[in-house]
Amino acid sequence: MSIDTPRAVATIEEVAAAAGVSRSTVSRVVNGSTAVSPAALEAVQRAISELNYVPNRAARSLASRATMAIALVVPEDTTRFFGDPFFASIVSGINARLSRSDYVLNLIIASDDPRDKTTAYVRSGAVDGAIVVSHHTSDTFIDRIAAAVPVVYGGRPVRDRESAYYVDVDNAAGARDATAYLVGKGFRRIGTITGPLSMPAGVDRLSGFREALAAAGLEPVAVEDGNFTADGGAAAMRRMIDAGAEPDALFVASDLMARGAFATLGRAGIRVPEDVAIVGFDDSPVATSVNPQLTTMRQPSHEQGEAMADILLSLLAGGQPPHVTILQTELVVRASA
């Protein structure tokens, strides 16, 4: 009877030799870097599979003092985070990019941080960097996080910094296009339900709405804040009706708020699109769950998540990614307008 001896664990040097590439190229592939040619990537992946190579993340972490963890910081409450499809799409994109690296994602939901728990956690060395989405002017603790680790923002930061890295959609252009579409359809009494003006996305979408109306020689018939929530959209629509605004069309700055507006209009016996046309913003699953289905501006949230993660990984690897990445929106026409 023979006893099989355990097979020695393959080393990164052996993988490099089998693939015919340098050790650094193998390292880049293992860490999910895009700075590798397709041929080299295929050769390294084949060698990793043949040799059953398993990266020793613990050893690398000890050597580099890296945690191989990234924090996703969301300054919102849990109801907003789990109730808004935008966040699911963002997280999906981030995870898709990190799955090609050795990094894991830590989720921190913090609507505020009065005791600086989030700051203390990040600054303790528990993570190597952070992605921050949906931040408000009141979220001053984000500044302390940014002073401790590399940060990439989802959306334009509330305080302009030349050194900041962020990925955003062109919110102003998207709102202009949505409003111009309504103008082009012949509507003249156009109102809007905005997001909170403590957030750059809320400010930019309102700005784009106003610009499109001004270009057509029109004034807004009503402007109400819906707080980027369905309940907020319903309440904003109620305020318009109570004030006698009587818009013939609405640009609503998120699909969730549009869903809330639909509910209020339905209870008031006001029909969409016969009495009031509505264009939303997001093209989330909400847009096809309402009746009639929602005409909306599609924003590439999944791609935004991927881009944020890619930029942060580049920073952590010593790269020089662009400070500002702007993604474009697209009008999706359905039955509501």
GROMACS .gro file of C-alpha atoms in nm:
model
  337
    1MET     CA    1   0.000   0.000   0.000
    2SER     CA    2   0.132   0.340  -0.093
    3ILE     CA    3   0.066   0.671   0.071
    4ASP     CA    4   0.015   0.970  -0.157
    5THR     CA    5   0.217   1.269  -0.055
    6PRO     CA    6   0.036   1.604  -0.063
    7ARG     CA    7   0.095   1.801  -0.378
    8ALA     CA    8   0.302   2.112  -0.316
    9VAL     CA    9   0.111   2.438  -0.341
   10ALA     CA   10   0.190   2.617  -0.664
   11THR     CA   11   0.370   2.948  -0.634
   12ILE     CA   12   0.315   3.266  -0.828
   13GLU     CA   13   0.657   3.214  -0.986
   14GLU     CA   14   0.550   2.872  -1.118
   15VAL     CA   15   0.234   3.022  -1.264
   16ALA     CA   16   0.440   3.292  -1.435
   17ALA     CA   17   0.679   3.032  -1.581
   18ALA     CA   18   0.393   2.813  -1.705
   19ALA     CA   19   0.219   3.112  -1.865
   20GLY     CA   20   0.539   3.254  -2.011
   21VAL     CA   21   0.487   3.592  -1.848
   22SER     CA   22   0.643   3.793  -1.568
   23ARG     CA   23   0.554   3.758  -1.201
   24SER     CA   24   0.409   4.111  -1.205
   25THR     CA   25   0.173   4.017  -1.490
   26VAL     CA   26   0.039   3.725  -1.285
   27SER     CA   27  -0.003   3.960  -0.991
   28ARG     CA   28  -0.201   4.204  -1.203
   29VAL     CA   29  -0.432   3.927  -1.324
   30VAL     CA   30  -0.486   3.796  -0.971
   31ASN     CA   31  -0.570   4.146  -0.848
   32GLY     CA   32  -0.817   4.209  -1.130
   33SER     CA   33  -0.616   4.476  -1.311
   34THR     CA   34  -0.726   4.564  -1.663
   35ALA     CA   35  -0.367   4.652  -1.763
   36VAL     CA   36  -0.308   4.305  -1.911
   37SER     CA   37  -0.329   4.199  -2.276
   38PRO     CA   38  -0.600   3.946  -2.368
   39ALA     CA   39  -0.336   3.690  -2.466
   40ALA     CA   40  -0.151   3.726  -2.136
   41LEU     CA   41  -0.477   3.711  -1.943
   42GLU     CA   42  -0.575   3.387  -2.115
   43ALA     CA   43  -0.231   3.232  -2.058
   44VAL     CA   44  -0.226   3.322  -1.690
   45GLN     CA   45  -0.581   3.200  -1.630
   46ARG     CA   46  -0.497   2.871  -1.802
   47ALA     CA   47  -0.182   2.828  -1.590
   48ILE     CA   48  -0.373   2.908  -1.270
   49SER     CA   49  -0.631   2.643  -1.359
   50GLU     CA   50  -0.374   2.377  -1.454
   51LEU     CA   51  -0.163   2.434  -1.144
   52ASN     CA   52  -0.459   2.486  -0.908
   53TYR     CA   53  -0.292   2.805  -0.791
   54VAL     CA   54  -0.460   2.975  -0.495
   55PRO     CA   55  -0.340   3.330  -0.415
   56ASN     CA   56  -0.221   3.360  -0.058
   57ARG     CA   57  -0.420   3.669   0.026
   58ALA     CA   58  -0.343   3.649   0.397
   59ALA     CA   59   0.031   3.648   0.336
   60ARG     CA   60   0.007   3.932   0.089
   61SER     CA   61  -0.203   4.132   0.332
   62LEU     CA   62   0.051   4.089   0.610
   63ALA     CA   63   0.332   4.193   0.381
   64SER     CA   64   0.158   4.496   0.242
   65ARG     CA   65  -0.054   4.584   0.547
   66ALA     CA   66  -0.354   4.572   0.313
   67THR     CA   67  -0.687   4.439   0.438
   68MET     CA   68  -0.813   4.348   0.089
   69ALA     CA   69  -1.148   4.500   0.192
   70ILE     CA   70  -1.338   4.800   0.056
   71ALA     CA   71  -1.618   4.985   0.235
   72LEU     CA   72  -1.935   5.087   0.055
   73VAL     CA   73  -2.065   5.375   0.266
   74VAL     CA   74  -2.430   5.471   0.209
   75PRO     CA   75  -2.541   5.773   0.417
   76GLU     CA   76  -2.910   5.670   0.412
   77ASP     CA   77  -3.142   5.477   0.641
   78THR     CA   78  -3.214   5.109   0.580
   79THR     CA   79  -3.565   5.176   0.446
   80ARG     CA   80  -3.428   5.396   0.170
   81PHE     CA   81  -3.139   5.163   0.090
   82PHE     CA   82  -3.342   4.844   0.062
   83GLY     CA   83  -3.644   5.014  -0.095
   84ASP     CA   84  -3.473   5.190  -0.386
   85PRO     CA   85  -3.373   4.972  -0.687
   86PHE     CA   86  -3.099   5.224  -0.768
   87PHE     CA   87  -2.887   5.092  -0.481
   88ALA     CA   88  -2.933   4.728  -0.585
   89SER     CA   89  -2.806   4.814  -0.931
   90ILE     CA   90  -2.509   5.010  -0.796
   91VAL     CA   91  -2.409   4.728  -0.559
   92SER     CA   92  -2.445   4.475  -0.840
   93GLY     CA   93  -2.202   4.675  -1.052
   94ILE     CA   94  -1.951   4.717  -0.770
   95ASN     CA   95  -1.966   4.347  -0.687
   96ALA     CA   96  -1.924   4.248  -1.052
   97ARG     CA   97  -1.596   4.441  -1.068
   98LEU     CA   98  -1.467   4.326  -0.728
   99SER     CA   99  -1.542   3.962  -0.815
  100ARG     CA  100  -1.252   3.982  -1.059
  101SER     CA  101  -1.017   4.092  -0.780
  102ASP     CA  102  -0.916   3.967  -0.435
  103TYR     CA  103  -1.108   4.246  -0.260
  104VAL     CA  104  -1.424   4.193  -0.055
  105LEU     CA  105  -1.696   4.451   0.003
  106ASN     CA  106  -1.808   4.576   0.344
  107LEU     CA  107  -2.146   4.752   0.342
  108ILE     CA  108  -2.199   5.040   0.588
  109ILE     CA  109  -2.544   5.201   0.598
  110ALA     CA  110  -2.519   5.522   0.800
  111SER     CA  111  -2.790   5.787   0.769
  112ASP     CA  112  -2.583   5.996   1.008
  113ASP     CA  113  -2.280   5.928   1.224
  114PRO     CA  114  -2.314   6.136   1.543
  115ARG     CA  115  -2.064   5.923   1.732
  116ASP     CA  116  -1.830   5.884   1.437
  117LYS     CA  117  -1.859   5.504   1.445
  118THR     CA  118  -1.825   5.476   1.068
  119THR     CA  119  -1.529   5.713   1.068
  120ALA     CA  120  -1.359   5.523   1.349
  121TYR     CA  121  -1.411   5.192   1.171
  122VAL     CA  122  -1.269   5.313   0.842
  123ARG     CA  123  -0.979   5.495   1.006
  124SER     CA  124  -0.891   5.190   1.220
  125GLY     CA  125  -0.737   5.024   0.917
  126ALA     CA  126  -1.028   4.782   0.868
  127VAL     CA  127  -1.054   4.870   0.497
  128ASP     CA  128  -0.817   4.992   0.228
  129GLY     CA  129  -1.056   5.235   0.061
  130ALA     CA  130  -1.418   5.343   0.038
  131ILE     CA  131  -1.694   5.405  -0.215
  132VAL     CA  132  -1.952   5.662  -0.104
  133VAL     CA  133  -2.295   5.690  -0.268
  134SER     CA  134  -2.602   5.907  -0.204
  135HIS     CA  135  -2.434   6.164   0.018
  136HIS     CA  136  -2.589   6.488   0.144
  137THR     CA  137  -2.451   6.826   0.247
  138SER     CA  138  -2.507   6.726   0.611
  139ASP     CA  139  -2.284   6.419   0.585
  140THR     CA  140  -1.972   6.588   0.719
  141PHE     CA  141  -1.829   6.260   0.849
  142ILE     CA  142  -1.750   6.170   0.486
  143ASP     CA  143  -1.474   6.435   0.492
  144ARG     CA  144  -1.305   6.252   0.779
  145ILE     CA  145  -1.325   5.921   0.594
  146ALA     CA  146  -1.174   6.081   0.282
  147ALA     CA  147  -0.885   6.208   0.493
  148ALA     CA  148  -0.804   5.851   0.602
  149VAL     CA  149  -0.838   5.630   0.292
  150PRO     CA  150  -0.880   5.668  -0.084
  151VAL     CA  151  -1.244   5.744  -0.165
  152VAL     CA  152  -1.445   5.729  -0.487
  153TYR     CA  153  -1.783   5.902  -0.487
  154GLY     CA  154  -2.097   5.789  -0.662
  155GLY     CA  155  -2.214   6.124  -0.792
  156ARG     CA  156  -2.056   6.466  -0.777
  157PRO     CA  157  -1.933   6.536  -0.420
  158VAL     CA  158  -2.143   6.783  -0.223
  159ARG     CA  159  -1.832   6.995  -0.170
  160ASP     CA  160  -1.620   7.052  -0.478
  161ARG     CA  161  -1.266   6.922  -0.445
  162GLU     CA  162  -1.021   6.918  -0.734
  163SER     CA  163  -0.859   6.607  -0.587
  164ALA     CA  164  -1.183   6.405  -0.557
  165TYR     CA  165  -1.258   6.100  -0.770
  166TYR     CA  166  -1.618   6.046  -0.872
  167VAL     CA  167  -1.841   5.872  -1.124
  168ASP     CA  168  -2.170   6.040  -1.210
  169VAL     CA  169  -2.436   6.046  -1.477
  170ASP     CA  170  -2.506   6.369  -1.661
  171ASN     CA  171  -2.806   6.455  -1.444
  172ALA     CA  172  -2.857   6.803  -1.584
  173ALA     CA  173  -2.850   6.683  -1.947
  174GLY     CA  174  -3.086   6.397  -1.864
  175ALA     CA  175  -3.336   6.634  -1.703
  176ARG     CA  176  -3.305   6.876  -1.997
  177ASP     CA  177  -3.374   6.596  -2.243
  178ALA     CA  178  -3.672   6.469  -2.044
  179THR     CA  179  -3.823   6.816  -2.018
  180ALA     CA  180  -3.749   6.902  -2.381
  181TYR     CA  181  -3.931   6.582  -2.479
  182LEU     CA  182  -4.242   6.704  -2.294
  183VAL     CA  183  -4.213   7.048  -2.456
  184GLY     CA  184  -4.179   6.883  -2.794
  185LYS     CA  185  -4.499   6.689  -2.732
  186GLY     CA  186  -4.682   7.021  -2.701
  187PHE     CA  187  -4.715   7.048  -2.323
  188ARG     CA  188  -4.688   7.397  -2.176
  189ARG     CA  189  -4.793   7.366  -1.811
  190ILE     CA  190  -4.503   7.156  -1.690
  191GLY     CA  191  -4.412   7.093  -1.329
  192THR     CA  192  -4.148   6.885  -1.154
  193ILE     CA  193  -4.104   6.671  -0.846
  194THR     CA  194  -3.742   6.707  -0.741
  195GLY     CA  195  -3.506   6.507  -0.528
  196PRO     CA  196  -3.368   6.668  -0.211
  197LEU     CA  197  -3.170   6.979  -0.290
  198SER     CA  198  -2.912   6.875  -0.030
  199MET     CA  199  -2.789   6.627  -0.293
  200PRO     CA  200  -2.608   6.720  -0.616
  201ALA     CA  201  -2.833   6.487  -0.818
  202GLY     CA  202  -3.141   6.673  -0.693
  203VAL     CA  203  -2.983   7.011  -0.771
  204ASP     CA  204  -2.861   6.910  -1.117
  205ARG     CA  205  -3.190   6.754  -1.227
  206LEU     CA  206  -3.381   7.063  -1.119
  207SER     CA  207  -3.130   7.281  -1.303
  208GLY     CA  208  -3.169   7.081  -1.624
  209PHE     CA  209  -3.549   7.101  -1.596
  210ARG     CA  210  -3.538   7.480  -1.558
  211GLU     CA  211  -3.293   7.519  -1.846
  212ALA     CA  212  -3.515   7.325  -2.086
  213LEU     CA  213  -3.821   7.530  -1.991
  214ALA     CA  214  -3.630   7.858  -2.023
  215ALA     CA  215  -3.511   7.758  -2.371
  216ALA     CA  216  -3.878   7.714  -2.466
  217GLY     CA  217  -3.981   8.045  -2.308
  218LEU     CA  218  -4.175   7.870  -2.031
  219GLU     CA  219  -4.188   7.889  -1.652
  220PRO     CA  220  -4.243   7.591  -1.418
  221VAL     CA  221  -4.605   7.556  -1.313
  222ALA     CA  222  -4.500   7.381  -0.991
  223VAL     CA  223  -4.183   7.262  -0.816
  224GLU     CA  224  -4.211   7.023  -0.520
  225ASP     CA  225  -3.949   6.818  -0.333
  226GLY     CA  226  -4.025   6.444  -0.320
  227ASN     CA  227  -3.710   6.333  -0.134
  228PHE     CA  228  -3.635   6.057  -0.388
  229THR     CA  229  -3.894   5.827  -0.223
  230ALA     CA  230  -4.235   5.692  -0.328
  231ASP     CA  231  -4.402   5.844  -0.021
  232GLY     CA  232  -4.231   6.175  -0.093
  233GLY     CA  233  -4.349   6.169  -0.453
  234ALA     CA  234  -4.705   6.098  -0.342
  235ALA     CA  235  -4.698   6.386  -0.093
  236ALA     CA  236  -4.545   6.625  -0.348
  237MET     CA  237  -4.818   6.540  -0.598
  238ARG     CA  238  -5.081   6.598  -0.329
  239ARG     CA  239  -4.938   6.943  -0.259
  240MET     CA  240  -4.955   7.032  -0.629
  241ILE     CA  241  -5.318   6.924  -0.652
  242ASP     CA  242  -5.413   7.108  -0.332
  243ALA     CA  243  -5.244   7.423  -0.462
  244GLY     CA  244  -5.441   7.406  -0.787
  245ALA     CA  245  -5.125   7.388  -0.999
  246GLU     CA  246  -5.293   7.170  -1.267
  247PRO     CA  247  -4.986   7.072  -1.470
  248ASP     CA  248  -5.045   6.901  -1.803
  249ALA     CA  249  -4.706   6.728  -1.776
  250LEU     CA  250  -4.451   6.642  -1.507
  251PHE     CA  251  -4.082   6.567  -1.501
  252VAL     CA  252  -4.029   6.354  -1.191
  253ALA     CA  253  -3.664   6.320  -1.089
  254SER     CA  254  -3.684   5.949  -0.994
  255ASP     CA  255  -3.900   5.651  -1.087
  256LEU     CA  256  -3.983   5.587  -0.720
  257MET     CA  257  -4.124   5.938  -0.681
  258ALA     CA  258  -4.316   5.891  -1.006
  259ARG     CA  259  -4.477   5.577  -0.863
  260GLY     CA  260  -4.590   5.777  -0.562
  261ALA     CA  261  -4.725   6.051  -0.790
  262PHE     CA  262  -4.919   5.789  -0.990
  263ALA     CA  263  -5.089   5.671  -0.671
  264THR     CA  264  -5.195   6.022  -0.569
  265LEU     CA  265  -5.321   6.105  -0.918
  266GLY     CA  266  -5.520   5.783  -0.929
  267ARG     CA  267  -5.692   5.860  -0.599
  268ALA     CA  268  -5.779   6.207  -0.732
  269GLY     CA  269  -5.929   6.064  -1.050
  270ILE     CA  270  -5.658   6.224  -1.268
  271ARG     CA  271  -5.548   5.999  -1.556
  272VAL     CA  272  -5.199   5.935  -1.691
  273PRO     CA  273  -5.128   6.026  -1.969
  274GLU     CA  274  -5.472   6.159  -2.072
  275ASP     CA  275  -5.480   6.435  -1.808
  276VAL     CA  276  -5.112   6.463  -1.718
  277ALA     CA  277  -4.808   6.313  -1.890
  278ILE     CA  278  -4.518   6.194  -1.675
  279VAL     CA  279  -4.149   6.133  -1.744
  280GLY     CA  280  -3.936   5.978  -1.468
  281PHE     CA  281  -3.565   5.922  -1.417
  282ASP     CA  282  -3.371   5.594  -1.360
  283ASP     CA  283  -3.537   5.327  -1.577
  284SER     CA  284  -3.543   5.103  -1.273
  285PRO     CA  285  -3.779   4.801  -1.248
  286VAL     CA  286  -4.032   5.047  -1.103
  287ALA     CA  287  -4.076   5.198  -1.451
  288THR     CA  288  -4.237   4.882  -1.589
  289SER     CA  289  -4.430   4.794  -1.272
  290VAL     CA  290  -4.666   5.093  -1.290
  291ASN     CA  291  -4.969   5.131  -1.515
  292PRO     CA  292  -4.927   5.286  -1.762
  293GLN     CA  293  -4.559   5.200  -1.791
  294LEU     CA  294  -4.331   5.494  -1.730
  295THR     CA  295  -4.143   5.696  -1.988
  296THR     CA  296  -3.814   5.767  -1.816
  297MET     CA  297  -3.447   5.863  -1.847
  298ARG     CA  298  -3.229   5.554  -1.822
  299GLN     CA  299  -2.917   5.598  -1.613
  300PRO     CA  300  -2.653   5.321  -1.630
  301SER     CA  301  -2.639   5.245  -1.256
  302HIS     CA  302  -2.476   4.903  -1.293
  303GLU     CA  303  -2.203   5.052  -1.511
  304GLN     CA  304  -2.161   5.334  -1.259
  305GLY     CA  305  -2.097   5.079  -0.984
  306GLU     CA  306  -1.843   4.895  -1.197
  307ALA     CA  307  -1.664   5.218  -1.286
  308MET     CA  308  -1.641   5.332  -0.922
  309ALA     CA  309  -1.493   5.000  -0.815
  310ASP     CA  310  -1.249   5.001  -1.108
  311ILE     CA  311  -1.125   5.350  -1.022
  312LEU     CA  312  -1.078   5.264  -0.655
  313LEU     CA  313  -0.889   4.945  -0.741
  314SER     CA  314  -0.666   5.149  -0.970
  315LEU     CA  315  -0.595   5.398  -0.691
  316LEU     CA  316  -0.512   5.119  -0.448
  317ALA     CA  317  -0.275   4.969  -0.703
  318GLY     CA  318  -0.093   5.302  -0.740
  319GLY     CA  319  -0.257   5.395  -1.070
  320GLN     CA  320  -0.370   5.736  -1.193
  321PRO     CA  321  -0.734   5.699  -1.301
  322PRO     CA  322  -0.940   5.999  -1.416
  323HIS     CA  323  -1.078   6.219  -1.140
  324VAL     CA  324  -1.414   6.264  -1.313
  325THR     CA  325  -1.611   6.005  -1.511
  326ILE     CA  326  -1.948   6.112  -1.654
  327LEU     CA  327  -2.192   5.857  -1.798
  328GLN     CA  328  -2.474   5.948  -2.033
  329THR     CA  329  -2.848   5.898  -1.991
  330GLU     CA  330  -3.100   5.783  -2.249
  331LEU     CA  331  -3.471   5.853  -2.293
  332VAL     CA  332  -3.688   5.540  -2.288
  333VAL     CA  333  -4.035   5.614  -2.424
  334ARG     CA  334  -4.328   5.415  -2.287
  335ALA     CA  335  -4.697   5.489  -2.235
  336SER     CA  336  -4.694   5.757  -1.962
  337ALA     CA  337  -4.586   6.040  -2.197
   0.00000   0.00000   0.00000
